[in-house]
CSV table of C-alpha atoms in Angstrom, one decimal:
chain,number,residue,atom,x,y,z
A,1,MET,CA,-10.7,22.8,-1.2
A,2,THR,CA,-13.4,24.6,0.8
A,3,THR,CA,-12.3,25.3,4.3
A,4,THR,CA,-14.8,24.0,6.9
A,5,LYS,CA,-15.3,25.7,10.2
A,6,THR,CA,-15.2,22.4,12.1
A,7,THR,CA,-13.4,19.1,11.7
A,8,ASP,CA,-16.5,17.0,11.2
A,9,GLY,CA,-15.5,14.0,9.1
A,10,ARG,CA,-18.6,14.0,7.0
A,11,GLU,CA,-18.2,17.6,6.1
A,12,ILE,CA,-14.6,17.0,5.0
A,13,VAL,CA,-15.8,14.1,2.9
A,14,LEU,CA,-18.5,16.3,1.3
A,15,ASP,CA,-16.0,19.0,0.4
A,16,ILE,CA,-13.6,16.4,-1.1
A,17,LEU,CA,-16.4,14.9,-3.3
A,18,LEU,CA,-17.4,18.4,-4.4
A,19,GLU,CA,-13.9,19.0,-5.6
A,20,VAL,CA,-13.6,15.7,-7.4
A,21,LEU,CA,-17.1,15.2,-8.8
A,22,GLU,CA,-18.1,18.8,-9.5
A,23,LYS,CA,-14.8,20.5,-10.3
A,24,GLY,CA,-12.8,17.6,-11.8
A,25,ALA,CA,-10.0,17.3,-9.3
A,26,TYR,CA,-8.1,14.1,-8.8
A,27,SER,CA,-9.4,12.1,-5.8
A,28,HIS,CA,-6.0,10.8,-4.6
A,29,VAL,CA,-4.6,14.4,-4.6
A,30,VAL,CA,-7.5,16.0,-2.8
A,31,LEU,CA,-7.8,13.2,-0.3
A,32,ARG,CA,-4.1,13.4,0.5
A,33,GLN,CA,-4.3,17.1,0.9
A,34,ALA,CA,-7.3,16.8,3.3
A,35,LEU,CA,-5.6,14.1,5.4
A,36,ASN,CA,-2.5,16.2,5.7
A,37,LYS,CA,-4.5,19.3,6.6
A,38,TYR,CA,-6.5,17.3,9.3
A,39,GLN,CA,-3.6,15.2,10.4
A,40,TYR,CA,-4.4,16.1,14.1
A,41,LEU,CA,-7.6,14.0,13.9
A,42,GLU,CA,-7.7,10.6,15.5
A,43,LYS,CA,-6.8,7.7,13.2
A,44,PRO,CA,-10.4,6.3,13.2
A,45,GLU,CA,-11.8,9.6,12.0
A,46,ARG,CA,-9.2,9.9,9.2
A,47,ALA,CA,-9.9,6.2,8.3
A,48,PHE,CA,-13.6,7.2,8.1
A,49,ILE,CA,-12.8,10.1,5.7
A,50,SER,CA,-10.8,7.8,3.5
A,51,ARG,CA,-13.3,5.0,3.4
A,52,VAL,CA,-16.4,7.1,2.7
A,53,THR,CA,-14.6,9.2,0.0
A,54,GLU,CA,-13.1,6.2,-1.8
A,55,GLY,CA,-16.2,4.1,-1.3
A,56,THR,CA,-18.5,6.7,-2.7
A,57,LEU,CA,-16.3,7.1,-5.8
A,58,GLU,CA,-16.0,3.3,-6.2
A,59,TYR,CA,-19.8,2.7,-6.1
A,60,LEU,CA,-20.8,6.0,-7.7
A,61,ILE,CA,-22.6,4.5,-10.7
A,62,GLN,CA,-24.5,2.0,-8.4
A,63,ILE,CA,-25.3,4.8,-5.9
A,64,ASP,CA,-26.7,7.1,-8.6
A,65,TYR,CA,-28.9,4.3,-10.0
A,66,ILE,CA,-30.3,3.7,-6.5
A,67,LEU,CA,-30.9,7.4,-5.9
A,68,ASN,CA,-32.7,7.7,-9.3
A,69,GLU,CA,-34.9,4.7,-8.3
A,70,TYR,CA,-36.0,6.3,-5.0
A,71,SER,CA,-35.9,10.0,-5.6
A,72,LYS,CA,-38.4,12.0,-7.7
A,73,VAL,CA,-35.6,14.5,-8.3
A,74,LYS,CA,-33.0,12.7,-10.5
A,75,VAL,CA,-29.4,12.9,-9.5
A,76,ASN,CA,-28.4,15.2,-12.4
A,77,LYS,CA,-31.1,17.7,-11.4
A,78,MET,CA,-30.1,17.9,-7.7
A,79,LYS,CA,-28.1,20.8,-6.3
A,80,PRO,CA,-24.4,19.8,-6.4
A,81,LEU,CA,-24.0,19.9,-2.6
A,82,ILE,CA,-27.2,17.9,-2.1
A,83,ARG,CA,-26.2,15.4,-4.8
A,84,ASN,CA,-22.9,14.6,-3.2
A,85,LEU,CA,-24.3,14.6,0.3
A,86,MET,CA,-26.9,12.0,-0.8
A,87,ARG,CA,-24.2,9.9,-2.5
A,88,MET,CA,-22.0,9.7,0.5
A,89,SER,CA,-24.9,8.9,2.7
A,90,VAL,CA,-26.2,6.1,0.5
A,91,TYR,CA,-22.7,4.6,0.6
A,92,GLN,CA,-22.8,4.6,4.4
A,93,ILE,CA,-26.2,3.1,4.5
A,94,LEU,CA,-25.3,0.3,2.1
A,95,TYR,CA,-21.7,-0.5,3.0
A,96,MET,CA,-20.9,0.7,6.6
A,97,ASP,CA,-22.7,-1.6,9.0
A,98,ARG,CA,-21.3,-0.1,12.1
A,99,ILE,CA,-23.1,3.1,11.5
A,100,PRO,CA,-26.8,3.0,12.2
A,101,ASP,CA,-28.9,4.0,9.3
A,102,SER,CA,-30.8,6.5,11.5
A,103,ALA,CA,-27.5,8.2,12.4
A,104,VAL,CA,-26.6,8.5,8.7
A,105,CYS,CA,-29.9,10.1,7.9
A,106,ASN,CA,-29.8,12.5,10.9
A,107,GLU,CA,-26.2,13.6,10.2
A,108,ALA,CA,-27.1,14.2,6.5
A,109,VAL,CA,-30.0,16.4,7.5
A,110,LYS,CA,-27.8,18.3,10.0
A,111,LEU,CA,-25.2,18.9,7.3
A,112,ALA,CA,-27.7,20.0,4.8
A,113,VAL,CA,-29.0,22.6,7.2
A,114,LYS,CA,-25.5,23.7,8.2
A,115,ARG,CA,-24.6,24.3,4.6
A,116,LYS,CA,-27.7,26.5,4.1
A,117,PHE,CA,-30.1,24.0,2.5
A,118,GLN,CA,-32.7,24.2,5.3
A,119,GLY,CA,-35.5,23.9,2.7
A,120,LEU,CA,-34.3,20.5,1.5
A,121,LYS,CA,-33.9,18.7,4.8
A,122,GLY,CA,-37.3,16.9,4.3
A,123,PHE,CA,-36.2,15.7,0.9
A,124,VAL,CA,-32.8,14.5,2.2
A,125,ASN,CA,-34.4,12.8,5.1
A,126,GLY,CA,-37.2,11.2,3.1
A,127,VAL,CA,-35.1,9.7,0.3
A,128,LEU,CA,-32.4,8.4,2.6
A,129,ARG,CA,-34.9,6.8,5.0
A,130,THR,CA,-36.5,5.1,2.0
A,131,VAL,CA,-33.2,3.8,0.8
A,132,ALA,CA,-32.4,2.5,4.3
A,133,ARG,CA,-35.8,0.8,4.5
A,134,GLU,CA,-35.5,-0.8,1.1
A,135,LYS,CA,-31.8,-1.6,1.0
A,136,ASP,CA,-32.3,-5.4,1.4
A,137,ASN,CA,-34.7,-5.4,-1.6
A,138,ILE,CA,-32.5,-3.5,-4.0
A,139,THR,CA,-31.7,-5.3,-7.3
A,140,PHE,CA,-29.7,-4.2,-10.3
A,141,PRO,CA,-30.7,-4.6,-13.9
A,142,SER,CA,-27.2,-5.3,-15.2
A,143,ASP,CA,-23.7,-6.2,-14.1
A,144,ASP,CA,-22.2,-2.9,-15.2
A,145,ILE,CA,-24.4,-1.2,-12.5
A,146,ARG,CA,-23.8,-3.9,-10.0
A,147,TYR,CA,-20.1,-3.5,-10.3
A,148,SER,CA,-20.3,0.2,-10.8
A,149,VAL,CA,-18.5,0.6,-14.1
A,150,PRO,CA,-19.5,2.6,-17.2
A,151,LYS,CA,-21.5,0.3,-19.6
A,152,TRP,CA,-19.2,1.1,-22.5
A,153,LEU,CA,-16.2,-0.1,-20.4
A,154,TYR,CA,-18.0,-3.2,-19.2
A,155,ASP,CA,-18.9,-4.1,-22.8
A,156,LYS,CA,-15.4,-3.5,-24.0
A,157,TRP,CA,-13.9,-5.8,-21.4
A,158,ALA,CA,-16.6,-8.4,-21.9
A,159,GLU,CA,-15.4,-8.7,-25.5
A,160,SER,CA,-11.8,-9.4,-24.4
A,161,TYR,CA,-12.3,-11.6,-21.3
A,162,GLU,CA,-14.5,-14.6,-20.2
A,163,ALA,CA,-17.3,-13.8,-17.8
A,164,ASP,CA,-15.6,-15.4,-14.8
A,165,THR,CA,-12.4,-13.5,-15.4
A,166,LEU,CA,-14.2,-10.2,-15.9
A,167,HIS,CA,-16.3,-10.6,-12.7
A,168,ARG,CA,-13.3,-11.5,-10.6
A,169,MET,CA,-11.5,-8.5,-11.9
A,170,LEU,CA,-14.5,-6.2,-11.2
A,171,GLU,CA,-14.9,-7.6,-7.7
A,172,GLN,CA,-11.3,-7.0,-6.9
A,173,PHE,CA,-11.6,-3.3,-8.0
A,174,LEU,CA,-14.2,-2.9,-5.3
A,175,ALA,CA,-12.1,-4.6,-2.6
A,176,ASP,CA,-9.6,-2.9,-0.4
A,177,SER,CA,-6.2,-2.3,-2.0
A,178,PRO,CA,-3.3,-3.1,0.4
A,179,MET,CA,-0.4,-0.8,1.0
A,180,THR,CA,2.7,-2.4,-0.5
A,181,VAL,CA,6.3,-1.3,-0.3
A,182,ARG,CA,9.5,-2.5,-1.9
A,183,CYS,CA,12.6,-3.0,0.3
A,184,ASN,CA,15.7,-1.0,-0.9
A,185,LEU,CA,18.1,-3.9,-0.4
A,186,HIS,CA,21.1,-1.9,-1.3
A,187,LEU,CA,20.4,0.2,1.9
A,188,ALA,CA,19.2,-2.5,4.3
A,189,SER,CA,18.5,-6.2,4.5
A,190,LYS,CA,14.9,-7.4,4.4
A,191,GLU,CA,15.5,-8.8,7.9
A,192,GLN,CA,16.5,-5.3,9.2
A,193,ILE,CA,13.5,-3.7,7.5
A,194,VAL,CA,11.0,-6.2,8.9
A,195,GLU,CA,12.5,-5.9,12.3
A,196,SER,CA,12.3,-2.1,12.2
A,197,LEU,CA,8.6,-2.2,11.1
A,198,ALA,CA,7.7,-4.8,13.8
A,199,ALA,CA,9.3,-2.6,16.4
A,200,GLN,CA,6.8,0.1,15.5
A,201,LYS,CA,3.9,-2.4,15.7
A,202,VAL,CA,3.4,-2.6,11.9
A,203,THR,CA,1.8,-5.8,10.6
A,204,VAL,CA,4.0,-7.1,7.8
A,205,ARG,CA,2.9,-9.7,5.3
A,206,GLU,CA,4.7,-11.3,2.3
A,207,THR,CA,3.5,-10.5,-1.2
A,208,ALA,CA,2.8,-13.1,-3.9
A,209,TYR,CA,5.5,-12.7,-6.4
A,210,ILE,CA,8.5,-10.7,-5.2
A,211,PRO,CA,10.3,-11.5,-1.9
A,212,GLU,CA,11.5,-7.9,-1.4
A,213,MET,CA,7.9,-6.6,-1.6
A,214,LEU,CA,6.0,-6.3,1.7
A,215,GLU,CA,2.3,-5.6,2.5
A,216,LEU,CA,1.9,-3.2,5.5
A,217,ALA,CA,-1.1,-2.7,7.8
A,218,ASP,CA,-1.9,-1.3,11.3
A,219,PHE,CA,0.2,1.9,11.1
A,220,ASP,CA,-0.7,5.5,11.4
A,221,TYR,CA,1.4,7.5,9.0
A,222,LEU,CA,3.8,6.0,6.5
A,223,GLU,CA,6.1,9.1,7.1
A,224,SER,CA,6.3,8.2,10.8
A,225,LEU,CA,7.9,4.9,10.1
A,226,ASP,CA,11.7,4.7,10.7
A,227,ALA,CA,12.1,2.4,7.7
A,228,PHE,CA,10.5,5.0,5.4
A,229,GLN,CA,12.5,8.0,6.9
A,230,LYS,CA,15.7,6.1,6.3
A,231,GLY,CA,14.8,5.3,2.7
A,232,TRP,CA,14.7,1.6,3.3
A,233,ILE,CA,11.2,1.2,1.8
A,234,GLN,CA,9.5,2.7,-1.2
A,235,VAL,CA,5.8,2.7,-1.8
A,236,GLN,CA,5.2,0.7,-4.9
A,237,ASP,CA,2.7,-1.9,-6.2
A,238,VAL,CA,3.9,-5.4,-6.9
A,239,SER,CA,3.0,-5.0,-10.6
A,240,SER,CA,5.1,-1.9,-10.9
A,241,ALA,CA,8.1,-3.6,-9.2
A,242,LEU,CA,8.0,-6.3,-11.9
A,243,VAL,CA,9.2,-3.8,-14.4
A,244,GLY,CA,12.7,-3.6,-12.8
A,245,LEU,CA,12.9,-7.4,-12.7
A,246,ALA,CA,11.8,-7.6,-16.4
A,247,ALA,CA,14.5,-5.0,-17.3
A,248,ALA,CA,17.2,-7.2,-15.7
A,249,PRO,CA,19.9,-4.5,-15.3
A,250,LYS,CA,23.5,-5.5,-15.0
A,251,LYS,CA,26.0,-3.7,-12.9
A,252,GLY,CA,27.3,-0.6,-14.6
A,253,ASP,CA,24.3,-0.2,-16.9
A,254,TYR,CA,23.2,3.2,-18.1
A,255,CYS,CA,19.4,3.4,-17.8
A,256,ILE,CA,16.9,6.1,-18.9
A,257,ASP,CA,13.3,6.2,-17.5
A,258,VAL,CA,11.5,8.5,-19.9
A,259,CYS,CA,8.3,9.1,-17.9
A,260,GLY,CA,9.5,8.4,-14.4
A,261,ALA,CA,7.3,10.1,-11.8
A,262,PRO,CA,6.8,9.4,-9.0
A,263,GLY,CA,10.1,7.5,-9.2
A,264,GLY,CA,9.4,4.0,-7.9
A,265,LYS,CA,10.7,2.1,-11.0
A,266,SER,CA,13.8,4.3,-11.3
A,267,LEU,CA,14.7,3.8,-7.7
A,268,HIS,CA,14.2,0.1,-8.1
A,269,LEU,CA,16.7,0.1,-11.0
A,270,ALA,CA,19.2,2.2,-8.9
A,271,ASP,CA,18.8,-0.4,-6.1
A,272,LEU,CA,19.2,-3.4,-8.5
A,273,LEU,CA,22.4,-1.7,-9.9
A,274,ASP,CA,23.8,-2.0,-6.4
A,275,GLY,CA,25.3,1.5,-6.4
A,276,THR,CA,26.9,1.1,-9.9
A,277,GLY,CA,25.9,2.5,-13.3
A,278,HIS,CA,23.5,5.4,-13.6
A,279,VAL,CA,19.7,6.0,-13.9
A,280,ASP,CA,18.6,9.1,-15.7
A,281,VAL,CA,15.0,9.6,-14.8
A,282,ARG,CA,12.9,12.2,-16.6
A,283,ASP,CA,9.4,13.7,-16.6
A,284,LEU,CA,7.5,16.5,-18.1
A,285,THR,CA,7.1,19.1,-15.3
A,286,GLU,CA,9.1,20.6,-12.5
A,287,TYR,CA,6.4,19.4,-10.1
A,288,LYS,CA,6.8,15.8,-11.2
A,289,VAL,CA,10.5,15.9,-11.1
A,290,GLN,CA,10.4,17.4,-7.6
A,291,MET,CA,8.4,14.4,-6.5
A,292,ILE,CA,11.1,12.1,-7.8
A,293,GLN,CA,13.8,14.2,-6.2
A,294,GLU,CA,12.2,13.9,-2.8
A,295,HIS,CA,12.4,10.1,-3.0
A,296,ILE,CA,16.0,10.3,-4.2
A,297,ASP,CA,17.0,12.6,-1.3
A,298,ARG,CA,15.2,10.3,1.2
A,299,THR,CA,16.9,7.1,-0.1
A,300,GLY,CA,20.3,8.8,-0.6
A,301,TYR,CA,21.1,7.0,-3.9
A,302,THR,CA,23.9,8.6,-5.8
A,303,ASN,CA,23.5,6.6,-9.1
A,304,ILE,CA,20.3,8.3,-10.1
A,305,GLU,CA,19.5,11.8,-11.4
A,306,ALA,CA,16.1,13.5,-12.1
A,307,LYS,CA,15.6,16.1,-14.8
A,308,VAL,CA,12.7,17.8,-16.7
A,309,TRP,CA,12.4,16.5,-20.2
A,310,ASP,CA,9.4,16.0,-22.6
A,311,ALA,CA,9.4,12.4,-23.8
A,312,LEU,CA,8.1,13.6,-27.2
A,313,GLU,CA,11.3,15.7,-27.7
A,314,LEU,CA,14.3,13.8,-29.0
A,315,ASP,CA,17.4,14.2,-26.8
A,316,ASP,CA,20.3,14.1,-29.3
A,317,SER,CA,22.9,13.5,-26.6
A,318,SER,CA,21.2,10.2,-25.5
A,319,ILE,CA,20.9,8.6,-29.0
A,320,GLY,CA,22.3,5.1,-28.8
A,321,GLN,CA,23.6,5.5,-25.3
A,322,ALA,CA,21.3,3.5,-23.0
A,323,ASP,CA,21.6,-0.1,-22.0
A,324,ILE,CA,18.0,0.0,-20.7
A,325,VAL,CA,15.1,2.4,-21.5
A,326,LEU,CA,12.0,2.3,-19.4
A,327,ALA,CA,8.9,3.6,-21.2
A,328,ASP,CA,6.2,3.4,-18.6
A,329,LEU,CA,3.9,5.7,-20.7
A,330,PRO,CA,0.8,7.8,-20.0
A,331,CYS,CA,-2.2,5.6,-20.2
A,332,SER,CA,-5.9,5.3,-19.2
A,333,GLY,CA,-5.1,3.9,-15.8
A,334,LEU,CA,-7.8,1.2,-16.0
A,335,GLY,CA,-5.7,-1.3,-14.1
A,336,ILE,CA,-5.7,0.8,-10.9
A,337,LEU,CA,-9.4,1.6,-10.5
A,338,GLY,CA,-9.1,0.0,-7.0
A,339,ARG,CA,-6.7,2.8,-6.0
A,340,LYS,CA,-8.0,5.7,-8.1
A,341,PRO,CA,-11.7,5.0,-8.5
A,342,ASP,CA,-12.5,8.3,-10.0
A,343,ILE,CA,-10.7,7.3,-13.2
A,344,LYS,CA,-13.7,5.2,-14.4
A,345,ASN,CA,-16.0,8.1,-13.9
A,346,ARG,CA,-14.0,10.5,-16.1
A,347,VAL,CA,-12.3,8.3,-18.8
A,348,THR,CA,-14.0,8.1,-22.2
A,349,PRO,CA,-13.6,5.8,-25.3
A,350,GLU,CA,-12.0,8.7,-27.1
A,351,ASP,CA,-9.4,8.9,-24.3
A,352,LEU,CA,-8.3,5.4,-25.0
A,353,GLU,CA,-7.7,6.2,-28.6
A,354,SER,CA,-5.8,9.4,-28.0
A,355,LEU,CA,-3.6,7.8,-25.3
A,356,ALA,CA,-2.8,4.9,-27.6
A,357,ALA,CA,-1.7,7.4,-30.2
A,358,LEU,CA,0.3,9.4,-27.7
A,359,GLN,CA,2.2,6.2,-26.7
A,360,ARG,CA,3.1,5.5,-30.3
A,361,GLN,CA,4.4,9.1,-30.6
A,362,MET,CA,6.6,8.7,-27.6
A,363,LEU,CA,7.9,5.2,-28.6
A,364,SER,CA,8.8,6.7,-32.0
A,365,VAL,CA,11.2,9.0,-30.2
A,366,VAL,CA,12.6,7.1,-27.2
A,367,TRP,CA,13.6,3.9,-29.0
A,368,GLN,CA,16.5,5.8,-30.4
A,369,TYR,CA,18.1,6.0,-27.0
A,370,VAL,CA,18.6,2.2,-26.8
A,371,LYS,CA,22.0,1.0,-28.0
A,372,PRO,CA,22.2,-2.1,-30.2
A,373,GLY,CA,21.7,-5.1,-28.0
A,374,GLY,CA,20.1,-3.0,-25.4
A,375,THR,CA,16.6,-3.3,-23.8
A,376,LEU,CA,13.4,-1.3,-24.0
A,377,VAL,CA,10.6,-2.0,-21.5
A,378,PHE,CA,7.2,-0.7,-22.5
A,379,SER,CA,4.6,-0.7,-19.8
A,380,THR,CA,1.3,0.8,-18.7
A,381,CYS,CA,-1.0,0.5,-15.7
A,382,THR,CA,-4.1,-0.2,-17.8
A,383,ILE,CA,-6.2,-3.0,-19.2
A,384,ASN,CA,-6.9,-2.1,-22.8
A,385,ARG,CA,-5.6,-4.1,-25.8
A,386,GLN,CA,-5.4,-0.9,-27.9
A,387,GLU,CA,-2.9,0.7,-25.5
A,388,ASN,CA,-1.1,-2.5,-24.6
A,389,GLU,CA,-0.9,-5.6,-26.9
A,390,GLU,CA,-1.7,-3.7,-30.1
A,391,ASN,CA,0.9,-1.0,-29.4
A,392,ALA,CA,3.5,-3.6,-28.4
A,393,ALA,CA,2.9,-5.5,-31.7
A,394,TRP,CA,3.1,-2.2,-33.6
A,395,PHE,CA,6.4,-1.3,-32.0
A,396,ALA,CA,8.0,-4.7,-32.9
A,397,ARG,CA,6.8,-4.2,-36.5
A,398,GLU,CA,8.0,-0.6,-37.0
A,399,PHE,CA,11.4,-0.5,-35.2
A,400,PRO,CA,14.5,-2.6,-35.1
A,401,PHE,CA,13.5,-4.5,-32.0
A,402,GLU,CA,12.6,-8.1,-31.2
A,403,PRO,CA,10.5,-9.4,-28.2
A,404,VAL,CA,12.4,-11.0,-25.4
A,405,ASN,CA,11.3,-14.2,-23.7
A,406,ILE,CA,10.7,-13.1,-20.1
A,407,GLU,CA,10.0,-16.5,-18.6
A,408,GLY,CA,11.8,-16.7,-15.2
A,409,ARG,CA,12.5,-13.0,-14.9
A,410,LEU,CA,9.4,-12.3,-12.8
A,411,GLY,CA,9.8,-14.9,-10.2
A,412,GLU,CA,8.9,-18.6,-9.9
A,413,LYS,CA,5.2,-18.0,-9.1
A,414,LEU,CA,4.3,-15.9,-12.1
A,415,GLU,CA,3.7,-17.8,-15.3
A,416,GLU,CA,1.7,-16.8,-18.4
A,417,ALA,CA,2.0,-18.3,-21.9
A,418,THR,CA,2.5,-14.8,-23.4
A,419,MET,CA,5.8,-14.3,-21.5
A,420,LYS,CA,7.5,-16.4,-24.2
A,421,GLN,CA,6.3,-13.7,-26.6
A,422,GLY,CA,7.8,-10.9,-24.4
A,423,TYR,CA,4.8,-9.6,-22.6
A,424,ILE,CA,2.3,-10.1,-19.8
A,425,GLN,CA,-1.1,-8.5,-19.0
A,426,LEU,CA,-1.7,-8.6,-15.3
A,427,LEU,CA,-5.3,-8.6,-14.1
A,428,PRO,CA,-6.6,-7.8,-10.6
A,429,GLY,CA,-8.5,-10.8,-9.1
A,430,ILE,CA,-6.6,-13.1,-11.4
A,431,HIS,CA,-3.1,-12.0,-10.4
A,432,SER,CA,-2.2,-10.7,-6.9
A,433,CYS,CA,-1.5,-7.1,-7.9
A,434,ASP,CA,-2.9,-4.2,-9.8
A,435,GLY,CA,-3.8,-4.4,-13.4
A,436,PHE,CA,-0.7,-3.8,-15.4
A,437,PHE,CA,1.0,-4.5,-18.8
A,438,LEU,CA,4.7,-4.9,-19.5
A,439,SER,CA,6.6,-5.9,-22.5
A,440,VAL,CA,10.3,-6.3,-23.1
A,441,PHE,CA,12.2,-5.7,-26.4
A,442,ARG,CA,15.9,-6.1,-27.5
A,443,ARG,CA,17.3,-3.7,-30.1
A,444,THR,CA,18.6,-5.8,-33.0
A,445,SER,CA,20.6,-3.2,-34.9
């Protein structure tokens, strides 16, 4: 990322957006790097950086429509720096009431001049002041623009879901996503963990489906929390934690997680095994495995091991050995747009097809690790029938597995008719978690 000479929050946001929208970097990675680099800034300034970055990406399609309405120079013809300066400024005008519109316009002009675009300060000022003046009169020609999703994706979901369901889902994508953690109950009781968090003035709330999952707010850095340092809590969404419950491990089980980074599901299995059995967690690169290892080291679990392994390559030594195989496979990520909004700005219909095909390739390999009578859990963090329901049905047809009725496995409050058929599609706005798909199979022979 470009190094700025000051620690002005708006300039940091601008540099992040240039990395993400012009160079194709991943927003959560660049934002995390920036927040670590400028860790010395006060919490409100860091919160501003996060909100403007994420908000601009969430509302990008809507913002570009507005700019094209009020600017003679269309967005795709603007200089990259000016384009992203305008985008982040429009977001502030529309969605940050505490900042006066005049201040947003003035700061944008100052930043344009500072970054050597003196000749465009009139353009920047004129367009932004027009947007500020007209913001209460802005209307949108269609819901895909209103909810800021690509039209092809809106149309695809509209074919699968009723209008009310779709709109609730899209509204939730634009809402704040809470920080949720799972308690490692083999290391500390829930009461101990809540007490430790409360002692550090953290606001703790219960989550909808899983008692050992907590929602946290009003803290500075996660890494500064004693409960995190001791390995008592693990960042994980509720939907992701449902995988461990669906797998239902028994003491002594041998488990393989074939695409395990960053390690939340594997550590959950290790915790559910209560110190017994073994979890073999794998991923494709040293970088991803190191991420997993850091969590293993922090929690201190001894019944889990991370290793580099390509899920497309058959491991002969694991054939027929596993009681449980977790196959949380690469996917389009359409269920987590609320956490990674740049996904919707980069994913294509062709990506959905190629990812669905990749999943089938991986499943064709990893099923062989399950022993007769053992369990395979296939899951994704997306909302796409081609990757989810269709691939689950294909797997049951092609290999010696049968769906497992998962009623009762996911807690008392989560009920869907499809659970009898061995799967559930979770939808944000409908369910109290990210969008997620999980299915459970038993090997028959």
